[in-house]
Coordinates of C-alpha atoms in Angstrom, one line a residue:
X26 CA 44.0 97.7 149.1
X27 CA 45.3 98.1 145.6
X28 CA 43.2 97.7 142.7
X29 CA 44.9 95.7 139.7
X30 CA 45.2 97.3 136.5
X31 CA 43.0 96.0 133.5
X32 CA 45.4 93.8 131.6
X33 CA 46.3 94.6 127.7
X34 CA 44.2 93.3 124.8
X35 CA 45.8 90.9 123.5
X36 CA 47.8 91.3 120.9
X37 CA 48.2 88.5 117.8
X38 CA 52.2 87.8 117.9
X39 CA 54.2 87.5 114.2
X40 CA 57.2 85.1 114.3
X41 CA 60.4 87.7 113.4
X42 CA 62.8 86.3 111.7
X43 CA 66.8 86.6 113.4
X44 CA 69.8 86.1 111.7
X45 CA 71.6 82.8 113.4
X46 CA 75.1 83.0 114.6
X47 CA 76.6 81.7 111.6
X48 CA 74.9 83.7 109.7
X49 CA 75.3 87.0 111.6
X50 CA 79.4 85.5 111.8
X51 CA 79.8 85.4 108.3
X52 CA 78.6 89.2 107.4
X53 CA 81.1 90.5 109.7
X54 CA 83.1 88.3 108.3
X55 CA 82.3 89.3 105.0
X56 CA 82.1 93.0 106.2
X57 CA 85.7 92.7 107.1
X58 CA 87.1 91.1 104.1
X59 CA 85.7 93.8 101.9
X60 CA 87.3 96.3 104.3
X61 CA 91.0 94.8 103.8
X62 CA 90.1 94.8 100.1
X63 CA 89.2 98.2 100.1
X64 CA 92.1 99.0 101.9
X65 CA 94.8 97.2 100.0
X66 CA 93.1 99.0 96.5
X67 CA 93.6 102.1 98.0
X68 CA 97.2 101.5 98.9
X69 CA 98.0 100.7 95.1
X70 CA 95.4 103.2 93.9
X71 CA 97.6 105.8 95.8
X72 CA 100.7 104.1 94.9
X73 CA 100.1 104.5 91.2
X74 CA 98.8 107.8 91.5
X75 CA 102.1 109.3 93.2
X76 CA 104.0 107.2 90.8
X77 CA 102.2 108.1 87.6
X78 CA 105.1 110.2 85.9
X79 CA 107.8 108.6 87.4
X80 CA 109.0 106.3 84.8
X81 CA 109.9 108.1 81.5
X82 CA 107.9 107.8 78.6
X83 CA 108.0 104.9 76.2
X84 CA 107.7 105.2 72.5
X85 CA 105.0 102.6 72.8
X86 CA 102.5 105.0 74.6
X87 CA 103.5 107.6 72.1
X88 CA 102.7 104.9 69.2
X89 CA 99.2 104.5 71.1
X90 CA 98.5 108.5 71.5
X91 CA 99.5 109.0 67.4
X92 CA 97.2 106.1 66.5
X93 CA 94.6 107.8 68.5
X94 CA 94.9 111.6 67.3
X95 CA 93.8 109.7 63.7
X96 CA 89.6 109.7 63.3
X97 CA 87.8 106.1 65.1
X98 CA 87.7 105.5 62.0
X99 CA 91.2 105.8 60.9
X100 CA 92.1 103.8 64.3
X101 CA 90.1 100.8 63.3
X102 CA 91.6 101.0 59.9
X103 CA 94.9 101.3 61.0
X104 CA 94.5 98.6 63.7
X105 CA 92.9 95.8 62.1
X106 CA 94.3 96.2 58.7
X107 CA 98.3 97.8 59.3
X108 CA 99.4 96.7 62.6
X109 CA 97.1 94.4 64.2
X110 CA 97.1 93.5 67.4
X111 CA 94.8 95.7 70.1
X112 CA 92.0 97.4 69.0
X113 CA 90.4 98.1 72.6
X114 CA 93.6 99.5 73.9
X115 CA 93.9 101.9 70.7
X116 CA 90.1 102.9 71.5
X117 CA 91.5 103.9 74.8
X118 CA 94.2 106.1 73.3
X119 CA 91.9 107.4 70.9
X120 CA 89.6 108.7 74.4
X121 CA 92.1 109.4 76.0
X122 CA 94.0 111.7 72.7
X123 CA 90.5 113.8 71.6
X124 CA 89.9 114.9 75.4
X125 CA 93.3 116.9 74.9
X126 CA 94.8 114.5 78.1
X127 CA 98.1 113.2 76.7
X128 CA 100.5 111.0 78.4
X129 CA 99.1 111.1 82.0
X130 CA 95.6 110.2 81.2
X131 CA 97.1 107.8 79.2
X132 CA 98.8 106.0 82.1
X133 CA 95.7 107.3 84.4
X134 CA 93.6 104.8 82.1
X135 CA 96.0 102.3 83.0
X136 CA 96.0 102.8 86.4
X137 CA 92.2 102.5 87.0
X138 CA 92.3 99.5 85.0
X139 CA 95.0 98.0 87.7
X140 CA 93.1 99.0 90.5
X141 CA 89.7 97.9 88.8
X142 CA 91.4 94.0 88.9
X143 CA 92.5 94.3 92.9
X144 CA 88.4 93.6 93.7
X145 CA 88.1 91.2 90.8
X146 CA 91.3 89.4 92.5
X147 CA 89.6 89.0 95.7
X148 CA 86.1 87.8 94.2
X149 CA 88.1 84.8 92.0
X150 CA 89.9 84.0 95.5
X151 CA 87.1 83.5 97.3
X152 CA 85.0 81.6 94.4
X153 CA 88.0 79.3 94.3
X154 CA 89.0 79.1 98.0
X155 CA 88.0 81.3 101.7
X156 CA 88.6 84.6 102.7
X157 CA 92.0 84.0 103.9
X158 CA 93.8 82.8 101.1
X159 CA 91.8 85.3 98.7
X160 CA 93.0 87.9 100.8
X161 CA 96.4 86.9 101.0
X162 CA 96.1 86.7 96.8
X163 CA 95.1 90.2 96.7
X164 CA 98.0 91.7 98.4
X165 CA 100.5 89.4 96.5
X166 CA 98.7 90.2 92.9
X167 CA 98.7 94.0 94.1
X168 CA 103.0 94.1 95.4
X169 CA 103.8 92.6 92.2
X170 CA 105.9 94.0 90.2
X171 CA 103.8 93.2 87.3
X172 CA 101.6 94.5 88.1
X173 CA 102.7 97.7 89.8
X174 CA 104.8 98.5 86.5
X175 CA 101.5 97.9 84.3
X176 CA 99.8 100.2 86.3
X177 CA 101.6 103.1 85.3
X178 CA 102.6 102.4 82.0
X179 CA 100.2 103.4 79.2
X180 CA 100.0 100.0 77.5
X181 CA 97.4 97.5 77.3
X182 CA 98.4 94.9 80.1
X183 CA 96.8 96.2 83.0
X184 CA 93.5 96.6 80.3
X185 CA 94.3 92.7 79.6
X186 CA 94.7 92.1 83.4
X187 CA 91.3 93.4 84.0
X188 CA 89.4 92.1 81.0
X189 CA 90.4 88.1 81.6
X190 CA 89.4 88.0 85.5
X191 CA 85.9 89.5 84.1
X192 CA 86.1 86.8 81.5
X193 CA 87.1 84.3 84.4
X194 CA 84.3 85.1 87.0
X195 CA 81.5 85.5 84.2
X196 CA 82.7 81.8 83.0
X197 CA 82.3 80.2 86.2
X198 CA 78.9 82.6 86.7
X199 CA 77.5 81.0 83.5
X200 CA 78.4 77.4 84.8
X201 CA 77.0 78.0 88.1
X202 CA 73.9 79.6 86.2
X203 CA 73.1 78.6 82.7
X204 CA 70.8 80.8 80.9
X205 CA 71.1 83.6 77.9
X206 CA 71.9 86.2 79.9
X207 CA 74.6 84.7 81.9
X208 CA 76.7 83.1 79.0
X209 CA 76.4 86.8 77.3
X210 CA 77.7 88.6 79.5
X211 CA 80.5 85.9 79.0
X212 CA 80.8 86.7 75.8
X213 CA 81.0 90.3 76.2
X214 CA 83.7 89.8 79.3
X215 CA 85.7 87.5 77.1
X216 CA 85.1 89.7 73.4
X217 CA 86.8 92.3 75.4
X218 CA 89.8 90.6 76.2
X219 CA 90.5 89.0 73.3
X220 CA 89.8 92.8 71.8
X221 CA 92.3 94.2 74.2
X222 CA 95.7 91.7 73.7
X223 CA 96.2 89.0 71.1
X224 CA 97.0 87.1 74.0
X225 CA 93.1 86.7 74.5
X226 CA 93.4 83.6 72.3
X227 CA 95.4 81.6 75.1
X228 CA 92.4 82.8 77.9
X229 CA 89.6 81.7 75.2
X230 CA 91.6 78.4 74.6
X231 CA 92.4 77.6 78.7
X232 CA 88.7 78.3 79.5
X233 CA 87.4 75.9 76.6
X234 CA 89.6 73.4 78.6
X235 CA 88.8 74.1 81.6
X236 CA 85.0 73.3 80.7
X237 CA 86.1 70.2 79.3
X238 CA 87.9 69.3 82.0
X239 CA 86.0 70.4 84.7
X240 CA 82.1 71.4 83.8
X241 CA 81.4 68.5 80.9
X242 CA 77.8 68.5 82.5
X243 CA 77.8 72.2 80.8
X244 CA 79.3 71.1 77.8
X245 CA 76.3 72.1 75.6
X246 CA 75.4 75.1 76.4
X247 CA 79.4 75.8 76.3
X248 CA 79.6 74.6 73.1
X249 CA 77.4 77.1 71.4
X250 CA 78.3 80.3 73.6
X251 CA 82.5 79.3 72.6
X252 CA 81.0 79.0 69.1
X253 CA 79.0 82.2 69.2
X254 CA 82.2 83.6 70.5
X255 CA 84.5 82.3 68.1
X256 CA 82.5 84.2 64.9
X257 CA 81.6 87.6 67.0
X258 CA 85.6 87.6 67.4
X259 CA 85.9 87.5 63.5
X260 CA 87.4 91.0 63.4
X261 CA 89.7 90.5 66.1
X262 CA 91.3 86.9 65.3
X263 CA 91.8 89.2 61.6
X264 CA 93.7 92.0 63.3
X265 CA 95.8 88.8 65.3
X266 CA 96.7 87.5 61.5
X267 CA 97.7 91.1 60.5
X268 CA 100.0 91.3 63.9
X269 CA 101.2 87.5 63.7
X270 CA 102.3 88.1 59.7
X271 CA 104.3 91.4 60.6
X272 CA 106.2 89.1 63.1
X273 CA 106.1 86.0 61.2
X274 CA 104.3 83.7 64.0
X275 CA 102.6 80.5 63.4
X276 CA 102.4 77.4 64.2
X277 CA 104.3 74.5 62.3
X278 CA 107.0 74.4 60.6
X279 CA 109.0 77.2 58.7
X280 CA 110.5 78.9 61.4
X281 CA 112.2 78.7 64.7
X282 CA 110.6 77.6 68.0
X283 CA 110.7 79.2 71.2
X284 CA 113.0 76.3 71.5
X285 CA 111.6 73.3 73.1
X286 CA 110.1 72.6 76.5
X287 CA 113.4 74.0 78.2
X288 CA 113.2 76.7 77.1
X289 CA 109.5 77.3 77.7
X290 CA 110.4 76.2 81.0
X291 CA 113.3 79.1 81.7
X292 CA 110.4 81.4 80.3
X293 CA 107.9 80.6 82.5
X294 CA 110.3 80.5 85.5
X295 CA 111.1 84.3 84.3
X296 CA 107.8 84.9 84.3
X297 CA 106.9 83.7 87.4
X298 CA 110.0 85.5 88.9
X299 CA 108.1 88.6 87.8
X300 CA 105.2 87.8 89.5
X301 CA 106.4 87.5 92.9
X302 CA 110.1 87.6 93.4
X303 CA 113.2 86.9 90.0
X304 CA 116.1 85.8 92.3
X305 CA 115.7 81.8 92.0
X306 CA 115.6 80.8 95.5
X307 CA 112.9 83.2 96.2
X308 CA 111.4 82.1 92.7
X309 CA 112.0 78.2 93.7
X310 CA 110.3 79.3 97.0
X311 CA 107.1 80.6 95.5
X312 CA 106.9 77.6 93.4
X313 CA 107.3 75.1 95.9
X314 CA 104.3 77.4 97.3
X315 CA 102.3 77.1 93.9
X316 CA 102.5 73.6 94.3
X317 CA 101.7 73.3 97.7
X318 CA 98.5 75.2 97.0
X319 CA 97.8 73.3 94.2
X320 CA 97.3 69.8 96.0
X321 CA 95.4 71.9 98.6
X322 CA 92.9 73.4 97.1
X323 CA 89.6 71.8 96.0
X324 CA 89.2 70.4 92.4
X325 CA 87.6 72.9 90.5
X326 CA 90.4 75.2 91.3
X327 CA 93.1 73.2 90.0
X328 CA 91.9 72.2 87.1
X329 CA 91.2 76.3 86.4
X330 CA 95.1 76.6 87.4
X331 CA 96.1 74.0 85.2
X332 CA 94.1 75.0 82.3
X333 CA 95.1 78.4 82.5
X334 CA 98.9 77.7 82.6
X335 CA 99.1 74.9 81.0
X336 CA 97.2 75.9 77.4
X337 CA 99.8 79.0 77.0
X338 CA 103.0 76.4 77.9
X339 CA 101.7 74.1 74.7
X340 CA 101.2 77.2 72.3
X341 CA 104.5 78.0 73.4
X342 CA 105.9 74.6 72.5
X343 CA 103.9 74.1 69.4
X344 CA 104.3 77.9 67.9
X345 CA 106.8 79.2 65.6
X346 CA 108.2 82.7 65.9
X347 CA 109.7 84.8 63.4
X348 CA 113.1 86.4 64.2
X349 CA 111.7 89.8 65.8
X350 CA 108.9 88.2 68.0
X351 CA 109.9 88.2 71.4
X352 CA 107.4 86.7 74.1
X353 CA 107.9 88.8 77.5
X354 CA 106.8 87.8 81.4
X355 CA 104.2 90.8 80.7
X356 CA 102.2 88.7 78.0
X357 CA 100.7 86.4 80.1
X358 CA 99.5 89.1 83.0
X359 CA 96.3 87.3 82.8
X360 CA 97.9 84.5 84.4
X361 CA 99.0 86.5 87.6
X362 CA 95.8 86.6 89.8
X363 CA 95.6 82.6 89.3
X364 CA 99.5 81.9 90.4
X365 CA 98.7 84.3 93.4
X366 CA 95.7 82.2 94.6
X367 CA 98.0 79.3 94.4
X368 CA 100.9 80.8 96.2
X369 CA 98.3 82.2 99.0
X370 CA 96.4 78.3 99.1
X371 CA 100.6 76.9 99.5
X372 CA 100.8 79.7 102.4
X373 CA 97.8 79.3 104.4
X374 CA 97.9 75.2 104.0
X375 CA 101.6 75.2 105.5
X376 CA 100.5 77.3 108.4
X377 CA 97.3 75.9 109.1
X378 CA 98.7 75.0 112.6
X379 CA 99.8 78.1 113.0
X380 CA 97.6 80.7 111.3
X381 CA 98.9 83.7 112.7
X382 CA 102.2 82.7 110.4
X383 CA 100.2 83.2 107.2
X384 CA 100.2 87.3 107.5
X385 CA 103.7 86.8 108.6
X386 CA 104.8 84.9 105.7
X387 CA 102.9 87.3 103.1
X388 CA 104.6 89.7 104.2
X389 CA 108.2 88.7 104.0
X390 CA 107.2 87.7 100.1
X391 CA 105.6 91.2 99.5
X392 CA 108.6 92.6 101.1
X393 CA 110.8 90.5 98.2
X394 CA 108.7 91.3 95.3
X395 CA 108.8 95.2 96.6
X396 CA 113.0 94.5 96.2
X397 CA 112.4 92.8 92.6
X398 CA 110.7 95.8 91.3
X399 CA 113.2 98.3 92.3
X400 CA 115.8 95.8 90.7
X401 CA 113.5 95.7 87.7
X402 CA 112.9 99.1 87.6
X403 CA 114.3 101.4 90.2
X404 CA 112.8 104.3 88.0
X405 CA 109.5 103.2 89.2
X406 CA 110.0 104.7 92.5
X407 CA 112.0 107.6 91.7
X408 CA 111.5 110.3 89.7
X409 CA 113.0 111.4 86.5
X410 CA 116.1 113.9 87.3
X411 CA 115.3 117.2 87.0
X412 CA 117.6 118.0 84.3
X413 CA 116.2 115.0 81.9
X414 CA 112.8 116.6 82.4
X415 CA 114.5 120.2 81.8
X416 CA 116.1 118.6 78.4
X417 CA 113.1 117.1 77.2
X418 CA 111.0 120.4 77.5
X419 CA 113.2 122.3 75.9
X420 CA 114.5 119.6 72.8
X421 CA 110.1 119.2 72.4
X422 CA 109.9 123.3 72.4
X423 CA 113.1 123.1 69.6
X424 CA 111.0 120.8 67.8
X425 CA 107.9 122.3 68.0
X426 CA 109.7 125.4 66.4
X427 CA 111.3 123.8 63.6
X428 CA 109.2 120.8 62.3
X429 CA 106.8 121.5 59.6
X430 CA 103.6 119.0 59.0
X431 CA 105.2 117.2 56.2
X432 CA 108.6 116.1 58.0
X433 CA 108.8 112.4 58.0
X434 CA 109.5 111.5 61.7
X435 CA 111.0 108.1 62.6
X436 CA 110.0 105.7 65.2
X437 CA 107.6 107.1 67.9
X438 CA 109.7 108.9 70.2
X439 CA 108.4 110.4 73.5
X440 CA 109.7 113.7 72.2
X441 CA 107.0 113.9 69.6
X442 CA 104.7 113.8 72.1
X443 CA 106.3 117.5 73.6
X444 CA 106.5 119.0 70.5
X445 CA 102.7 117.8 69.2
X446 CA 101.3 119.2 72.6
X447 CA 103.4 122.7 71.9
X448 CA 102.7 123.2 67.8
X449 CA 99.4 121.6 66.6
X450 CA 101.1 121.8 63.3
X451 CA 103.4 118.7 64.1
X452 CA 103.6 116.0 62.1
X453 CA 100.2 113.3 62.7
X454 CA 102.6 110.3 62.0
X455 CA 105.8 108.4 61.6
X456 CA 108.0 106.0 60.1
X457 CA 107.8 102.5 62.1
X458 CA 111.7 101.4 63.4
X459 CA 111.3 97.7 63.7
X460 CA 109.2 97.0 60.8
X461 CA 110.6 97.3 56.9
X462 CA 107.5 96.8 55.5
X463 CA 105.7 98.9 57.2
X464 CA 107.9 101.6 57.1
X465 CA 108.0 101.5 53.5
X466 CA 104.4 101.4 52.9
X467 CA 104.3 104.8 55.4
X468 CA 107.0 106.0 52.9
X469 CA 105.1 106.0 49.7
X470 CA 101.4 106.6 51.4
X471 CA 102.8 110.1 51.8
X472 CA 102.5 112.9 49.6
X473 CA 105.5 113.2 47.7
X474 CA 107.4 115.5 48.0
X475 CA 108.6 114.0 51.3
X476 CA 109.9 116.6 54.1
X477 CA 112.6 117.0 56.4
X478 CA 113.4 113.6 57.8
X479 CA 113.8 113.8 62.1
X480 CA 115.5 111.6 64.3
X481 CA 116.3 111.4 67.8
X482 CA 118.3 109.8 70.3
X483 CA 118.2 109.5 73.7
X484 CA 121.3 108.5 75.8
X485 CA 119.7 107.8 79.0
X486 CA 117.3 105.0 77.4
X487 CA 117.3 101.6 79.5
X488 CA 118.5 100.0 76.1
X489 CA 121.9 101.4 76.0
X490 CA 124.8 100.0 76.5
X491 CA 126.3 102.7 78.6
X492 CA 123.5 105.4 80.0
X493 CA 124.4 108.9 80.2
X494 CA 122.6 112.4 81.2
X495 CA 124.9 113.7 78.5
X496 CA 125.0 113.1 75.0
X497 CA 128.1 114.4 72.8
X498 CA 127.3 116.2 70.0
X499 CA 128.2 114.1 66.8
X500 CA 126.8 114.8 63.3
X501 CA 126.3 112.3 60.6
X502 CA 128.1 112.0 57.3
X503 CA 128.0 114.3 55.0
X504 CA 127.6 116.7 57.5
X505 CA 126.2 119.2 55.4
X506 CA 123.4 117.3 55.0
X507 CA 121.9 117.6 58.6
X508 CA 121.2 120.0 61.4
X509 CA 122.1 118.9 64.8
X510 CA 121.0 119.6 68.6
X511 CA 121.6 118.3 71.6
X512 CA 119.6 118.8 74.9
X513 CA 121.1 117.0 77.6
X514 CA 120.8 113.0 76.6
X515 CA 118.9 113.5 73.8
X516 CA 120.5 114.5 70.1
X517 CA 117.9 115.9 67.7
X518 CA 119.1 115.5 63.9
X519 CA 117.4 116.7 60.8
X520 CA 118.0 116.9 57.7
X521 CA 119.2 120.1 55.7
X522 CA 116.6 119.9 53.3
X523 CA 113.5 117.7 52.4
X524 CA 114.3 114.3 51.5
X525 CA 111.7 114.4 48.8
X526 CA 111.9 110.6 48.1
X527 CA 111.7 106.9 49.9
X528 CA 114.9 107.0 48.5
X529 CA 116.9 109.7 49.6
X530 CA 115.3 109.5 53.2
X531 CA 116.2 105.6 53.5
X532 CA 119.9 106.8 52.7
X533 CA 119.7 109.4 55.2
X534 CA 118.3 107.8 57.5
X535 CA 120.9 105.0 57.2
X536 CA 123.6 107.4 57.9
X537 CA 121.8 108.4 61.3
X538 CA 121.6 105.1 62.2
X539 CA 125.2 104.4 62.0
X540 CA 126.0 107.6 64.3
X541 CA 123.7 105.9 67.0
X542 CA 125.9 102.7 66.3
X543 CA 128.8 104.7 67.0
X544 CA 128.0 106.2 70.0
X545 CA 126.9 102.8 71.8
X546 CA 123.0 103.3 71.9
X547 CA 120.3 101.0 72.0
X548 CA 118.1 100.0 69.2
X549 CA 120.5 100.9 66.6
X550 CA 121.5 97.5 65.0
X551 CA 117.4 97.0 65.0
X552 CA 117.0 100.2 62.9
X553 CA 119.9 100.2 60.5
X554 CA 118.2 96.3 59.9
X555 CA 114.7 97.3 58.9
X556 CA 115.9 100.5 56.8
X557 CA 118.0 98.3 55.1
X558 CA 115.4 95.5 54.6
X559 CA 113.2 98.7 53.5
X560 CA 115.3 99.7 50.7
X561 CA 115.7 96.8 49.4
X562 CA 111.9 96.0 49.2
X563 CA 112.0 99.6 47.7
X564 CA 114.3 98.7 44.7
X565 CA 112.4 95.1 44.1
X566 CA 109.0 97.2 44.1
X567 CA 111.2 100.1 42.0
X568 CA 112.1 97.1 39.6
X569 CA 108.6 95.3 39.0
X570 CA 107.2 98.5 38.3
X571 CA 109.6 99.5 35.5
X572 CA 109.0 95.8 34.5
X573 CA 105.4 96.4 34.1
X574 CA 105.6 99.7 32.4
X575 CA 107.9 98.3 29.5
X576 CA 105.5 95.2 29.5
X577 CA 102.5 97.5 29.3
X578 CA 103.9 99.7 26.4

């Protein structure tokens, strides 16, 4: 006979609470959408990182690193008050120039900005859709060419790409969540953008509508933070005057227009062929996409679409551009991640009865914008030629050798950057190419008298109407009056002696220019313009000033 064991006290029992399927379903879920993310941001991250030196340098990243060798100081100044435009891309450079790290950081900045936005993609898909179509947005925004040629080019765009989704996703935050805190860190989000591209404006403007249109139940709160916004931004819509007045932009009358809605048409159809794919049936394809998505996804997310596109395409119709402003595909990066969501949505909603098409689809379209990108830029996925490279080390180290601090160097040539990096000596700035009035205020802001004036060419540039690795070796008229190099494509040219005067170096310079014109090369017909326009702004200052000295006496 068994004796029974004396039963366990009883214990009290505490309801634990368990995750329910869906629930459970939807953090793997979530689990795994953050996994593709992370894996699609490493594939660019990688991408950009092999690729970082690949394309040459531009004379606009050598504009940002001289602007940044200048004190914070003297890059505010120079920013808000010469050139305009952006200040937080120049505060970048100016980082990036007093930690010694040149070129590369430079376009290392840019990168990390580029692969910053791939996550910020993903979290304005799934705000304004699911997980499949922000998904398939991500992989589209990061296969684009523009944004695979932003992120390793040391400019501002990919900074601008970043700095509006922030300002995007802190928007709808604030609407979703009204409060102080919320609606400034808005205002920071959006500050930054407009501080990074005088594009920002267009972003500001298509989010005011899109409140309008969308969140009038917020339109109070909305109102003040935009108005809070719009008077923090002081400095920066005053550095947008200062860049719009150089270029002679507006909006009115007094000038020419981009030229009607046709032709802001054909430049949004160029722009969205940089986005995905530029050959028109592919383009046509990813519009019919765009459009497809667009009836399919929910309201909110159309109106955001609509707002964000279709503020820029009325500024376009309504503005008036000076002769020399130019808008590109790259200005309006910030519009990117939002025509990706709609191509995804067009995707997944034509597939819906087959969703294993969807990854299929994506594909073929990544595998077209990867074509478009080496037709864009083949030089994005190849490297520079050995002997370029060779040539360009050893024209900077000639340089280097020869310049003296007070040579006047013109335009912003990569080569300054190989000869400031060799001789600390070189000269800390130059003489603007495309801007007569600027150039002529750098003219008579230096000490006097003037140096050696420095020019170079480069026959290889993407601008030329024939390239070449080899460049002949010409000298301008009077020849005595120069000393000439050359290094594979690139011609160095000097002058004999100082210029000493505005004068004299205008001439000079003149003459250079018309060798480049001979030879075929690119930029020429712009320089030869604003040296001429330069001198003769020289001779009507030259004249008021001998006017008001026999007035005076």
């Amino acid at each position: 006979m068994t004796e029974s064991l004396p039963s366990a006290p009883a214990r009290a029992t505490h309801a634990v609470p368990t995750a329910s399927p869906a629930s459970a379903g939807a953090s793997v879920a979530d689990r795994r959408f953050w996994s593709v993310v992370a894996l699609l941001t490493g594939a660019a991250g990688l991408f950009l990182a092999r690729q970082l030196t690949a394309w040459p340098p531009h004379e606009d990243e050598t504009l940002a690193l001289f602007v940044g060798r200048d004190s914070l100081g003297g890059v505010v100044a120079h920013v808000t008050q010469e050139r305009g435009g952006a200040p937080l891309h120049f505060l970048v450079a100016w980082v990036v120039a007093h930690a010694g790290l040149g070129l590369e950081g430079l376009r290392a900045a840019s990168a990390v900005f580029a692969v910053a936005s791939l996550p910020l993609v993903a979290l304005l898909g799934l705000r304004l859709t699911d997980r499949r179509t922000a998904l398939l947005a991500t992989a589209l925004t990061a296969g684009s060419w523009m944004f695979l040629f932003h992120g390793v080019n040391g400019r501002m765009y990919s900074l601008f790409l970043c700095t509006s989704l922030l300002a995007w996703l802190a928007l709808l935050r604030a609407l979703e969540r009204p409060g102080a805190g919320p609606w400034g860190l808005w205002a920071v989000a959006v500050l930054a953008c407009v501080a990074t591209h005088p594009y920002g404006a267009l972003v500001v403007a298509g989010q005011a509508a899109f409140v309008v249109l969308a969140r009038r139940d917020r339109l109070h709160p909305a109102a003040l933070a935009f108005g809070a916004v719009l008077v923090a931004g002081t400095p920066f819509w005053l550095a947008d005057l200062v860049l719009a007045g150089r270029f002679d932009v507006g909006v009115g009358g007094g000038g020419r227009r981009l030229g009607g809605p046709g032709a802001v048409a054909e430049y949004l159809w160029r722009t969205l062929g940089d986005f995905t794919a530029g050959w028109w049936p592919l383009t046509a394809s990813a519009v019919a996409l765009a459009v497809v998505g667009l009836v399919s996804v929910r309201r909110e997310a159309r109106l955001l679409a609509l707002a964000c596109a279709g503020v820029p395409a009325l500024a376009f119709v309504l503005a008036r551009l000076g002769s020399s402003a130019s808008p590109e595909s790259r200005h309006l990066i910030f519009a990117l991640p939002v025509t990706a969501i709609l191509v995804a949505a067009g995707i997944v909603r034509l597939t819906r009865s087959a969703p294993a098409l969807a990854p299929a689809a994506a594909a073929a379209l990544l595998l077209a914008q990867g074509a478009w990108a080496w037709e864009r830029t083949p030089e994005l996925f190849t490297a520079e030629p050995d002997d370029r490279v060779a040539a360009r080390a050893e024209a900077g180290a000639y340089l280097a050798s020869v310049a003296r601090p007070d040579d006047v160097l013109f335009g912003y040539d990569p080569l300054w950057l190989v000869a400031w990096e060799r001789s600390p000596g070189f000269p800390r700035a130059a003489v603007p190419r495309a801007d007569a009035e600027l150039a002529l205020r750098e003219l008579r802001a230096r000490d006097r008298p003037l140096g050696h004036g420095v020019w170079v060419f480069d026959a290889s540039k993407t601008t030329n109407v024939d390239r070449s690795e080899r460049i002949p070796l010409r000298t301008p008229t009077p020849a005595a009056a120069f000393v000439v190099r050359a290094f594979g494509p690139f011609l160095v040219v000097r002058t004999a002696a100082p210029t000493r005067t505005p004068r004299t170096y205008l001439a000079r310079a003149a003459r250079v220019q018309l060798l480049g014109r001979s030879l075929r090369l690119g930029d020429t017909d712009v320089n030869l313009r604003t040296i001429e326009r330069a001198e003769q702004e020289r001779r009507g200052y030259a004249s008021s000033e001998r006017s008001l000295s026999s007035s005076s006496r």
